[in-house]
Amino acid sequence: MASHYDLEEQEQLAQIKHFWAKYGNLITWILIAVLGAFAAWNGWQYWQRKSALEAAVLYEELERAAQANDGEKLRRVWTDIQSKAAGTAQAQQAGLLAAKVFQTEGKAEDAKAALNFVVSKTSDEGMAAVARLRLAALELDAKAYDAALKALDAKVPAAFEGLQADRRGDVYQAQGKADEARQAYKDAYAKLDQAPDYRRIVEAKLNALGVDPSAAP
């Protein structure tokens, strides 16, 4: 009886050896791939958390510098954010804040660079729309009308369409293109039905161009 079990065990061992000889390398590589992917995922998660934490700390520093009107420190922190945490949501918020400070300081080119950074890095369509609207305003102030219109050319979320049309009207008005300005303001008026305060501003612009807002499509 014992020899019978020994024979069965030997056969099982032989089968296992044969199976491992045939598929051992494949199994090993599959395990390596799975464990490697798991390690990479954990590493990526760790990097994401570390980047987000670092970005949050840097953003707080940027806010403090802005509140203290410390332009030198703000620029230093903004540079750090761009190099260390460019892909984070905090970096995009920092770009909007930095642009606002730069504009207040009269540093239009620095403000444009910060806004372009936000546009190029963010995956948030709303944040990109805000950056484009501000960028268009800066280009309009500089009388760079083509650049302003280009900034307004991108598709934006529905909530921003009225603001975009209004800003486009401002550009056309500055160019002396009254017909285009009227149409842009009409579009803005129609799309700002959920923003009555801003809509009144557009209404005043239409009145100045001899348009009855109630007739706007």
PDB file of C-alpha atoms in Angstrom:
ATOM      1  CA  MET A   1       0.000   0.000   0.000  1.00  0.00           C
ATOM      2  CA  ALA A   2       2.796   2.351   0.943  1.00  0.00           C
ATOM      3  CA  SER A   3       4.618   1.681  -2.311  1.00  0.00           C
ATOM      4  CA  HIS A   4       1.360   2.406  -4.177  1.00  0.00           C
ATOM      5  CA  TYR A   5       1.178   5.851  -2.574  1.00  0.00           C
ATOM      6  CA  ASP A   6       4.867   6.382  -3.260  1.00  0.00           C
ATOM      7  CA  LEU A   7       4.265   5.634  -6.920  1.00  0.00           C
ATOM      8  CA  GLU A   8       1.343   8.086  -7.074  1.00  0.00           C
ATOM      9  CA  GLU A   9       3.389  10.781  -5.346  1.00  0.00           C
ATOM     10  CA  GLN A  10       6.249  10.210  -7.755  1.00  0.00           C
ATOM     11  CA  GLU A  11       3.875  10.526 -10.704  1.00  0.00           C
ATOM     12  CA  GLN A  12       2.423  13.749  -9.277  1.00  0.00           C
ATOM     13  CA  LEU A  13       5.895  15.129  -8.692  1.00  0.00           C
ATOM     14  CA  ALA A  14       6.869  14.196 -12.234  1.00  0.00           C
ATOM     15  CA  GLN A  15       3.779  15.974 -13.568  1.00  0.00           C
ATOM     16  CA  ILE A  16       4.523  19.046 -11.495  1.00  0.00           C
ATOM     17  CA  LYS A  17       8.129  19.100 -12.703  1.00  0.00           C
ATOM     18  CA  HIS A  18       6.999  18.702 -16.294  1.00  0.00           C
ATOM     19  CA  PHE A  19       4.419  21.481 -15.901  1.00  0.00           C
ATOM     20  CA  TRP A  20       6.927  23.816 -14.274  1.00  0.00           C
ATOM     21  CA  ALA A  21       9.572  23.038 -16.879  1.00  0.00           C
ATOM     22  CA  LYS A  22       7.072  23.893 -19.594  1.00  0.00           C
ATOM     23  CA  TYR A  23       5.348  26.910 -18.049  1.00  0.00           C
ATOM     24  CA  GLY A  24       7.638  28.010 -15.250  1.00  0.00           C
ATOM     25  CA  ASN A  25       9.265  30.884 -17.124  1.00  0.00           C
ATOM     26  CA  LEU A  26       5.913  32.163 -18.351  1.00  0.00           C
ATOM     27  CA  ILE A  27       4.429  32.081 -14.847  1.00  0.00           C
ATOM     28  CA  THR A  28       7.496  33.816 -13.450  1.00  0.00           C
ATOM     29  CA  TRP A  29       7.286  36.611 -16.006  1.00  0.00           C
ATOM     30  CA  ILE A  30       3.548  37.019 -15.416  1.00  0.00           C
ATOM     31  CA  LEU A  31       4.160  37.332 -11.681  1.00  0.00           C
ATOM     32  CA  ILE A  32       6.941  39.824 -12.289  1.00  0.00           C
ATOM     33  CA  ALA A  33       4.670  41.866 -14.561  1.00  0.00           C
ATOM     34  CA  VAL A  34       1.786  41.808 -12.077  1.00  0.00           C
ATOM     35  CA  LEU A  35       3.966  42.682  -9.114  1.00  0.00           C
ATOM     36  CA  GLY A  36       5.763  45.316 -11.171  1.00  0.00           C
ATOM     37  CA  ALA A  37       2.478  46.905 -12.191  1.00  0.00           C
ATOM     38  CA  PHE A  38       1.301  46.854  -8.578  1.00  0.00           C
ATOM     39  CA  ALA A  39       4.526  48.465  -7.427  1.00  0.00           C
ATOM     40  CA  ALA A  40       4.304  51.063 -10.200  1.00  0.00           C
ATOM     41  CA  TRP A  41       0.704  51.858  -9.259  1.00  0.00           C
ATOM     42  CA  ASN A  42       1.652  52.266  -5.605  1.00  0.00           C
ATOM     43  CA  GLY A  43       4.592  54.420  -6.642  1.00  0.00           C
ATOM     44  CA  TRP A  44       2.386  56.569  -8.850  1.00  0.00           C
ATOM     45  CA  GLN A  45      -0.168  56.956  -6.054  1.00  0.00           C
ATOM     46  CA  TYR A  46       2.599  57.945  -3.648  1.00  0.00           C
ATOM     47  CA  TRP A  47       3.987  60.450  -6.147  1.00  0.00           C
ATOM     48  CA  GLN A  48       0.507  61.920  -6.691  1.00  0.00           C
ATOM     49  CA  ARG A  49      -0.058  62.348  -2.970  1.00  0.00           C
ATOM     50  CA  LYS A  50       3.404  63.807  -2.464  1.00  0.00           C
ATOM     51  CA  SER A  51       2.974  66.257  -5.369  1.00  0.00           C
ATOM     52  CA  ALA A  52      -0.464  67.349  -4.167  1.00  0.00           C
ATOM     53  CA  LEU A  53       0.817  67.914  -0.632  1.00  0.00           C
ATOM     54  CA  GLU A  54       3.840  69.837  -1.858  1.00  0.00           C
ATOM     55  CA  ALA A  55       1.642  71.904  -4.182  1.00  0.00           C
ATOM     56  CA  ALA A  56      -0.749  72.736  -1.335  1.00  0.00           C
ATOM     57  CA  VAL A  57       2.118  73.963   0.832  1.00  0.00           C
ATOM     58  CA  LEU A  58       3.531  76.051  -2.009  1.00  0.00           C
ATOM     59  CA  TYR A  59       0.112  77.501  -2.810  1.00  0.00           C
ATOM     60  CA  GLU A  60      -0.281  78.635   0.800  1.00  0.00           C
ATOM     61  CA  GLU A  61       3.115  80.318   0.546  1.00  0.00           C
ATOM     62  CA  LEU A  62       2.029  82.025  -2.661  1.00  0.00           C
ATOM     63  CA  GLU A  63      -1.171  83.280  -1.010  1.00  0.00           C
ATOM     64  CA  ARG A  64       0.767  84.687   1.927  1.00  0.00           C
ATOM     65  CA  ALA A  65       3.200  86.415  -0.424  1.00  0.00           C
ATOM     66  CA  ALA A  66       0.306  87.930  -2.380  1.00  0.00           C
ATOM     67  CA  GLN A  67      -1.408  89.163   0.791  1.00  0.00           C
ATOM     68  CA  ALA A  68       1.861  90.671   2.011  1.00  0.00           C
ATOM     69  CA  ASN A  69       2.517  92.305  -1.379  1.00  0.00           C
ATOM     70  CA  ASP A  70       5.863  90.514  -1.431  1.00  0.00           C
ATOM     71  CA  GLY A  71       6.421  90.374  -5.183  1.00  0.00           C
ATOM     72  CA  GLU A  72       9.906  88.899  -4.949  1.00  0.00           C
ATOM     73  CA  LYS A  73       8.792  85.973  -2.798  1.00  0.00           C
ATOM     74  CA  LEU A  74       5.708  85.441  -4.933  1.00  0.00           C
ATOM     75  CA  ARG A  75       7.837  85.080  -8.060  1.00  0.00           C
ATOM     76  CA  ARG A  76      10.178  82.666  -6.322  1.00  0.00           C
ATOM     77  CA  VAL A  77       7.316  80.485  -5.088  1.00  0.00           C
ATOM     78  CA  TRP A  78       5.558  80.648  -8.453  1.00  0.00           C
ATOM     79  CA  THR A  79       8.727  79.403 -10.130  1.00  0.00           C
ATOM     80  CA  ASP A  80       8.916  76.526  -7.633  1.00  0.00           C
ATOM     81  CA  ILE A  81       5.300  75.580  -8.293  1.00  0.00           C
ATOM     82  CA  GLN A  82       5.871  75.446 -12.043  1.00  0.00           C
ATOM     83  CA  SER A  83       8.921  73.227 -11.691  1.00  0.00           C
ATOM     84  CA  LYS A  84       7.768  70.969  -8.854  1.00  0.00           C
ATOM     85  CA  ALA A  85       3.991  70.686  -9.123  1.00  0.00           C
ATOM     86  CA  ALA A  86       2.953  71.812 -12.599  1.00  0.00           C
ATOM     87  CA  GLY A  87       0.343  69.105 -13.089  1.00  0.00           C
ATOM     88  CA  THR A  88      -1.627  69.703  -9.893  1.00  0.00           C
ATOM     89  CA  ALA A  89      -4.889  71.584  -9.439  1.00  0.00           C
ATOM     90  CA  GLN A  90      -3.170  73.852  -6.924  1.00  0.00           C
ATOM     91  CA  ALA A  91      -0.686  74.891  -9.607  1.00  0.00           C
ATOM     92  CA  GLN A  92      -3.514  76.056 -11.860  1.00  0.00           C
ATOM     93  CA  GLN A  93      -5.086  78.033  -9.008  1.00  0.00           C
ATOM     94  CA  ALA A  94      -1.674  79.487  -8.270  1.00  0.00           C
ATOM     95  CA  GLY A  95      -1.353  80.549 -11.905  1.00  0.00           C
ATOM     96  CA  LEU A  96      -4.594  82.524 -11.730  1.00  0.00           C
ATOM     97  CA  LEU A  97      -3.521  84.177  -8.482  1.00  0.00           C
ATOM     98  CA  ALA A  98      -0.034  84.960  -9.770  1.00  0.00           C
ATOM     99  CA  ALA A  99      -1.504  86.470 -12.942  1.00  0.00           C
ATOM    100  CA  LYS A 100      -3.773  88.709 -10.870  1.00  0.00           C
ATOM    101  CA  VAL A 101      -0.826  89.961  -8.818  1.00  0.00           C
ATOM    102  CA  PHE A 102       1.335  90.503 -11.897  1.00  0.00           C
ATOM    103  CA  GLN A 103      -1.458  92.464 -13.567  1.00  0.00           C
ATOM    104  CA  THR A 104      -1.833  94.650 -10.474  1.00  0.00           C
ATOM    105  CA  GLU A 105       1.899  95.311 -10.592  1.00  0.00           C
ATOM    106  CA  GLY A 106       1.649  96.315 -14.244  1.00  0.00           C
ATOM    107  CA  LYS A 107       3.610  93.233 -15.353  1.00  0.00           C
ATOM    108  CA  ALA A 108       1.305  92.288 -18.225  1.00  0.00           C
ATOM    109  CA  GLU A 109       3.717  89.876 -19.896  1.00  0.00           C
ATOM    110  CA  ASP A 110       4.257  87.968 -16.656  1.00  0.00           C
ATOM    111  CA  ALA A 111       0.494  87.820 -16.177  1.00  0.00           C
ATOM    112  CA  LYS A 112       0.015  86.484 -19.712  1.00  0.00           C
ATOM    113  CA  ALA A 113       2.674  83.835 -19.148  1.00  0.00           C
ATOM    114  CA  ALA A 114       0.947  82.674 -15.960  1.00  0.00           C
ATOM    115  CA  LEU A 115      -2.434  82.494 -17.706  1.00  0.00           C
ATOM    116  CA  ASN A 116      -0.982  80.610 -20.661  1.00  0.00           C
ATOM    117  CA  PHE A 117       0.530  78.162 -18.172  1.00  0.00           C
ATOM    118  CA  VAL A 118      -2.939  77.521 -16.747  1.00  0.00           C
ATOM    119  CA  VAL A 119      -4.460  77.059 -20.204  1.00  0.00           C
ATOM    120  CA  SER A 120      -1.755  74.606 -21.248  1.00  0.00           C
ATOM    121  CA  LYS A 121      -1.690  72.546 -18.041  1.00  0.00           C
ATOM    122  CA  THR A 122      -5.212  72.369 -16.673  1.00  0.00           C
ATOM    123  CA  SER A 123      -7.718  69.655 -17.498  1.00  0.00           C
ATOM    124  CA  ASP A 124     -10.509  71.697 -15.891  1.00  0.00           C
ATOM    125  CA  GLU A 125     -12.477  73.358 -18.705  1.00  0.00           C
ATOM    126  CA  GLY A 126     -13.916  75.968 -16.366  1.00  0.00           C
ATOM    127  CA  MET A 127     -10.509  77.014 -15.096  1.00  0.00           C
ATOM    128  CA  ALA A 128      -9.191  77.163 -18.661  1.00  0.00           C
ATOM    129  CA  ALA A 129     -12.148  79.381 -19.612  1.00  0.00           C
ATOM    130  CA  VAL A 130     -11.388  81.787 -16.755  1.00  0.00           C
ATOM    131  CA  ALA A 131      -7.740  81.950 -17.808  1.00  0.00           C
ATOM    132  CA  ARG A 132      -8.676  82.602 -21.446  1.00  0.00           C
ATOM    133  CA  LEU A 133     -11.105  85.376 -20.510  1.00  0.00           C
ATOM    134  CA  ARG A 134      -8.444  87.103 -18.420  1.00  0.00           C
ATOM    135  CA  LEU A 135      -5.866  86.582 -21.138  1.00  0.00           C
ATOM    136  CA  ALA A 136      -8.206  88.151 -23.698  1.00  0.00           C
ATOM    137  CA  ALA A 137      -8.690  91.151 -21.403  1.00  0.00           C
ATOM    138  CA  LEU A 138      -4.924  91.652 -21.167  1.00  0.00           C
ATOM    139  CA  GLU A 139      -4.523  91.398 -24.932  1.00  0.00           C
ATOM    140  CA  LEU A 140      -7.387  93.868 -25.373  1.00  0.00           C
ATOM    141  CA  ASP A 141      -5.686  96.337 -23.024  1.00  0.00           C
ATOM    142  CA  ALA A 142      -2.541  95.981 -25.137  1.00  0.00           C
ATOM    143  CA  LYS A 143      -4.588  96.559 -28.321  1.00  0.00           C
ATOM    144  CA  ALA A 144      -3.485  93.108 -29.494  1.00  0.00           C
ATOM    145  CA  TYR A 145      -6.912  92.439 -30.951  1.00  0.00           C
ATOM    146  CA  ASP A 146      -6.075  89.355 -32.991  1.00  0.00           C
ATOM    147  CA  ALA A 147      -4.446  87.742 -29.956  1.00  0.00           C
ATOM    148  CA  ALA A 148      -7.486  88.628 -27.845  1.00  0.00           C
ATOM    149  CA  LEU A 149      -9.861  87.026 -30.343  1.00  0.00           C
ATOM    150  CA  LYS A 150      -7.628  83.969 -30.548  1.00  0.00           C
ATOM    151  CA  ALA A 151      -7.834  83.571 -26.768  1.00  0.00           C
ATOM    152  CA  LEU A 152     -11.629  83.667 -27.103  1.00  0.00           C
ATOM    153  CA  ASP A 153     -11.757  81.173 -29.951  1.00  0.00           C
ATOM    154  CA  ALA A 154     -11.728  78.014 -27.836  1.00  0.00           C
ATOM    155  CA  LYS A 155     -14.868  76.107 -26.891  1.00  0.00           C
ATOM    156  CA  VAL A 156     -15.884  76.782 -23.293  1.00  0.00           C
ATOM    157  CA  PRO A 157     -18.465  75.265 -20.917  1.00  0.00           C
ATOM    158  CA  ALA A 158     -21.991  76.610 -21.379  1.00  0.00           C
ATOM    159  CA  ALA A 159     -21.752  78.643 -18.166  1.00  0.00           C
ATOM    160  CA  PHE A 160     -18.963  80.722 -19.726  1.00  0.00           C
ATOM    161  CA  GLU A 161     -20.402  81.227 -23.208  1.00  0.00           C
ATOM    162  CA  GLY A 162     -22.118  84.492 -22.310  1.00  0.00           C
ATOM    163  CA  LEU A 163     -18.973  85.943 -20.762  1.00  0.00           C
ATOM    164  CA  GLN A 164     -16.954  84.845 -23.768  1.00  0.00           C
ATOM    165  CA  ALA A 165     -19.394  86.497 -26.184  1.00  0.00           C
ATOM    166  CA  ASP A 166     -19.362  89.705 -24.130  1.00  0.00           C
ATOM    167  CA  ARG A 167     -15.567  89.849 -24.152  1.00  0.00           C
ATOM    168  CA  ARG A 168     -15.588  89.203 -27.897  1.00  0.00           C
ATOM    169  CA  GLY A 169     -17.968  92.146 -28.271  1.00  0.00           C
ATOM    170  CA  ASP A 170     -15.533  94.338 -26.340  1.00  0.00           C
ATOM    171  CA  VAL A 171     -12.762  93.430 -28.766  1.00  0.00           C
ATOM    172  CA  TYR A 172     -14.905  94.193 -31.822  1.00  0.00           C
ATOM    173  CA  GLN A 173     -16.020  97.469 -30.264  1.00  0.00           C
ATOM    174  CA  ALA A 174     -12.390  98.474 -29.690  1.00  0.00           C
ATOM    175  CA  GLN A 175     -11.655  97.642 -33.334  1.00  0.00           C
ATOM    176  CA  GLY A 176     -14.504  99.863 -34.472  1.00  0.00           C
ATOM    177  CA  LYS A 177     -16.466  96.893 -35.821  1.00  0.00           C
ATOM    178  CA  ALA A 178     -19.904  97.960 -34.629  1.00  0.00           C
ATOM    179  CA  ASP A 179     -21.913  95.287 -36.440  1.00  0.00           C
ATOM    180  CA  GLU A 180     -19.782  92.457 -35.077  1.00  0.00           C
ATOM    181  CA  ALA A 181     -19.879  94.020 -31.607  1.00  0.00           C
ATOM    182  CA  ARG A 182     -23.681  94.233 -31.678  1.00  0.00           C
ATOM    183  CA  GLN A 183     -24.007  90.592 -32.651  1.00  0.00           C
ATOM    184  CA  ALA A 184     -21.548  89.471 -29.983  1.00  0.00           C
ATOM    185  CA  TYR A 185     -23.378  91.462 -27.310  1.00  0.00           C
ATOM    186  CA  LYS A 186     -26.710  90.050 -28.483  1.00  0.00           C
ATOM    187  CA  ASP A 187     -25.287  86.551 -28.114  1.00  0.00           C
ATOM    188  CA  ALA A 188     -24.009  87.441 -24.661  1.00  0.00           C
ATOM    189  CA  TYR A 189     -27.349  88.921 -23.612  1.00  0.00           C
ATOM    190  CA  ALA A 190     -29.183  85.786 -24.708  1.00  0.00           C
ATOM    191  CA  LYS A 191     -26.803  83.481 -22.848  1.00  0.00           C
ATOM    192  CA  LEU A 192     -26.633  85.454 -19.604  1.00  0.00           C
ATOM    193  CA  ASP A 193     -30.257  84.943 -18.605  1.00  0.00           C
ATOM    194  CA  GLN A 194     -29.081  83.271 -15.389  1.00  0.00           C
ATOM    195  CA  ALA A 195     -26.772  86.186 -14.492  1.00  0.00           C
ATOM    196  CA  PRO A 196     -29.050  89.257 -14.272  1.00  0.00           C
ATOM    197  CA  ASP A 197     -26.436  91.617 -12.826  1.00  0.00           C
ATOM    198  CA  TYR A 198     -23.940  90.939 -15.594  1.00  0.00           C
ATOM    199  CA  ARG A 199     -26.731  90.941 -18.139  1.00  0.00           C
ATOM    200  CA  ARG A 200     -27.550  94.549 -17.242  1.00  0.00           C
ATOM    201  CA  ILE A 201     -23.980  95.500 -18.134  1.00  0.00           C
ATOM    202  CA  VAL A 202     -24.385  93.896 -21.551  1.00  0.00           C
ATOM    203  CA  GLU A 203     -27.740  95.644 -21.900  1.00  0.00           C
ATOM    204  CA  ALA A 204     -26.030  99.000 -21.377  1.00  0.00           C
ATOM    205  CA  LYS A 205     -23.489  98.149 -24.076  1.00  0.00           C
ATOM    206  CA  LEU A 206     -26.290  97.255 -26.489  1.00  0.00           C
ATOM    207  CA  ASN A 207     -28.121 100.483 -25.673  1.00  0.00           C
ATOM    208  CA  ALA A 208     -24.969 102.442 -26.455  1.00  0.00           C
ATOM    209  CA  LEU A 209     -24.922 100.777 -29.878  1.00  0.00           C
ATOM    210  CA  GLY A 210     -28.559 101.605 -30.514  1.00  0.00           C
ATOM    211  CA  VAL A 211     -29.894  98.107 -29.917  1.00  0.00           C
ATOM    212  CA  ASP A 212     -33.036  97.220 -27.976  1.00  0.00           C
ATOM    213  CA  PRO A 213     -31.990  94.240 -25.812  1.00  0.00           C
ATOM    214  CA  SER A 214     -35.511  92.859 -25.737  1.00  0.00           C
ATOM    215  CA  ALA A 215     -35.199  92.295 -29.479  1.00  0.00           C
ATOM    216  CA  ALA A 216     -31.976  90.345 -29.102  1.00  0.00           C
ATOM    217  CA  PRO A 217     -32.420  86.700 -30.197  1.00  0.00           C
TER     218      PRO A 217
END
